[in-house]
Amino acid sequence: MIVVHHLNNSRSQRVLWLLEELGIEYEIKYYERDAKTMLAPASLRQIHPLGKSPVITDADLAIAESGAIIEYIIDRYGNSRLVPPSGTPERLHYTYWLHYAEGSAMPPLVMNLIFNRFGIADSSAMDAFIAPQIKLHFDYIEGELGKSTWFAGEEFTAADIQMSFPLEMVATLPEQIKIRPKIKEFVERIHARPAYKRALERGGKYDFANSIP
């Protein structure tokens, strides 16, 4: 059985949601962030050398990184669910967004979170790079969500689960979300999904203000 090593206020919430969408049985081992540093406890390094979440174990396998975990679960347990058919335009979009979430959308948001947490929000880096990058990426995402209901087309897929974290993160920034109605609608749609609600019940609600990796 899959064991999700679940850190509070972390990306591992997406893994719980995916498993709930697929109706797969799983166990959760809970970890708490350090109250002062907000970092993961050292005990996570016993599961994976980097000591970060998400990470799952399945028999003798330990798998880290959100995208890799999603691909593993979909390939092994998905039975062709939540993924478009191979060779279709939707599959290409699916693959793109699955990697874009962490490779492009998250870096400026993480930098913004860290700069604000440590009181350096007025730095030149914020004005010259971080804020423009957030605008660039989320204007782009807003435009793409104007083309279809979900990221890979008209059907909900695991790419939407992967993209949920950066969009929920930007939704906590009033000045960003108020000018992006499509992103706001996306967040409202995912929050209404029964599997999303079940995952929150099992994993606990998270606070993006305390989700430093």
PDB file of N, CA and C in Angstrom, residues 1-4 15 19 24-28 56-59 72-73 77:
ATOM      1  N   MET A   1       0.836  -1.203   0.000  1.00  0.00           N
ATOM      2  CA  MET A   1       0.000   0.000   0.000  1.00  0.00           C
ATOM      3  C   MET A   1       0.872   1.254   0.000  1.00  0.00           C
ATOM      4  N   ILE A   2       0.410   2.262  -0.695  1.00  0.00           N
ATOM      5  CA  ILE A   2       1.125   3.536  -0.734  1.00  0.00           C
ATOM      6  C   ILE A   2       1.045   4.215   0.633  1.00  0.00           C
ATOM      7  N   VAL A   3       2.193   4.706   1.085  1.00  0.00           N
ATOM      8  CA  VAL A   3       2.246   5.526   2.292  1.00  0.00           C
ATOM      9  C   VAL A   3       2.659   6.932   1.880  1.00  0.00           C
ATOM     10  N   VAL A   4       1.853   7.916   2.205  1.00  0.00           N
ATOM     11  CA  VAL A   4       2.173   9.314   1.919  1.00  0.00           C
ATOM     12  C   VAL A   4       2.805   9.904   3.170  1.00  0.00           C
ATOM     13  N   VAL A  15      -0.842  15.124  -3.446  1.00  0.00           N
ATOM     14  CA  VAL A  15      -0.765  13.666  -3.571  1.00  0.00           C
ATOM     15  C   VAL A  15      -1.994  13.022  -2.935  1.00  0.00           C
ATOM     16  N   LEU A  19      -4.848  10.700  -4.931  1.00  0.00           N
ATOM     17  CA  LEU A  19      -5.249   9.375  -4.481  1.00  0.00           C
ATOM     18  C   LEU A  19      -6.748   9.313  -4.195  1.00  0.00           C
ATOM     19  N   ILE A  24      -7.891   5.299  -4.509  1.00  0.00           N
ATOM     20  CA  ILE A  24      -6.853   4.340  -4.125  1.00  0.00           C
ATOM     21  C   ILE A  24      -6.673   4.359  -2.612  1.00  0.00           C
ATOM     22  N   GLU A  25      -6.598   3.190  -2.008  1.00  0.00           N
ATOM     23  CA  GLU A  25      -6.334   3.129  -0.580  1.00  0.00           C
ATOM     24  C   GLU A  25      -4.891   3.539  -0.292  1.00  0.00           C
ATOM     25  N   TYR A  26      -4.705   4.243   0.786  1.00  0.00           N
ATOM     26  CA  TYR A  26      -3.366   4.699   1.159  1.00  0.00           C
ATOM     27  C   TYR A  26      -3.323   4.964   2.652  1.00  0.00           C
ATOM     28  N   GLU A  27      -2.108   5.055   3.145  1.00  0.00           N
ATOM     29  CA  GLU A  27      -1.891   5.431   4.538  1.00  0.00           C
ATOM     30  C   GLU A  27      -1.171   6.768   4.581  1.00  0.00           C
ATOM     31  N   ILE A  28      -1.308   7.467   5.689  1.00  0.00           N
ATOM     32  CA  ILE A  28      -0.612   8.747   5.875  1.00  0.00           C
ATOM     33  C   ILE A  28       0.281   8.646   7.101  1.00  0.00           C
ATOM     34  N   ILE A  56       6.541   9.564  -1.195  1.00  0.00           N
ATOM     35  CA  ILE A  56       5.709   8.400  -0.905  1.00  0.00           C
ATOM     36  C   ILE A  56       6.594   7.166  -0.860  1.00  0.00           C
ATOM     37  N   THR A  57       6.139   6.156  -0.160  1.00  0.00           N
ATOM     38  CA  THR A  57       6.770   4.845  -0.225  1.00  0.00           C
ATOM     39  C   THR A  57       5.719   3.853  -0.698  1.00  0.00           C
ATOM     40  N   ASP A  58       6.149   2.932  -1.524  1.00  0.00           N
ATOM     41  CA  ASP A  58       5.273   1.888  -2.052  1.00  0.00           C
ATOM     42  C   ASP A  58       6.111   0.611  -2.100  1.00  0.00           C
ATOM     43  N   ALA A  59       5.854  -0.297  -1.166  1.00  0.00           N
ATOM     44  CA  ALA A  59       6.711  -1.478  -0.991  1.00  0.00           C
ATOM     45  C   ALA A  59       8.130  -1.005  -0.704  1.00  0.00           C
ATOM     46  N   TYR A  72       4.092   8.364 -11.392  1.00  0.00           N
ATOM     47  CA  TYR A  72       4.171   6.996 -10.886  1.00  0.00           C
ATOM     48  C   TYR A  72       2.773   6.457 -10.543  1.00  0.00           C
ATOM     49  N   ILE A  73       2.004   7.248  -9.817  1.00  0.00           N
ATOM     50  CA  ILE A  73       0.678   6.792  -9.403  1.00  0.00           C
ATOM     51  C   ILE A  73      -0.234   6.599 -10.606  1.00  0.00           C
ATOM     52  N   TYR A  77      -1.300   2.898 -11.077  1.00  0.00           N
ATOM     53  CA  TYR A  77      -2.602   2.663 -10.470  1.00  0.00           C
ATOM     54  C   TYR A  77      -3.764   3.377 -11.172  1.00  0.00           C
TER      55      TYR A  77
END
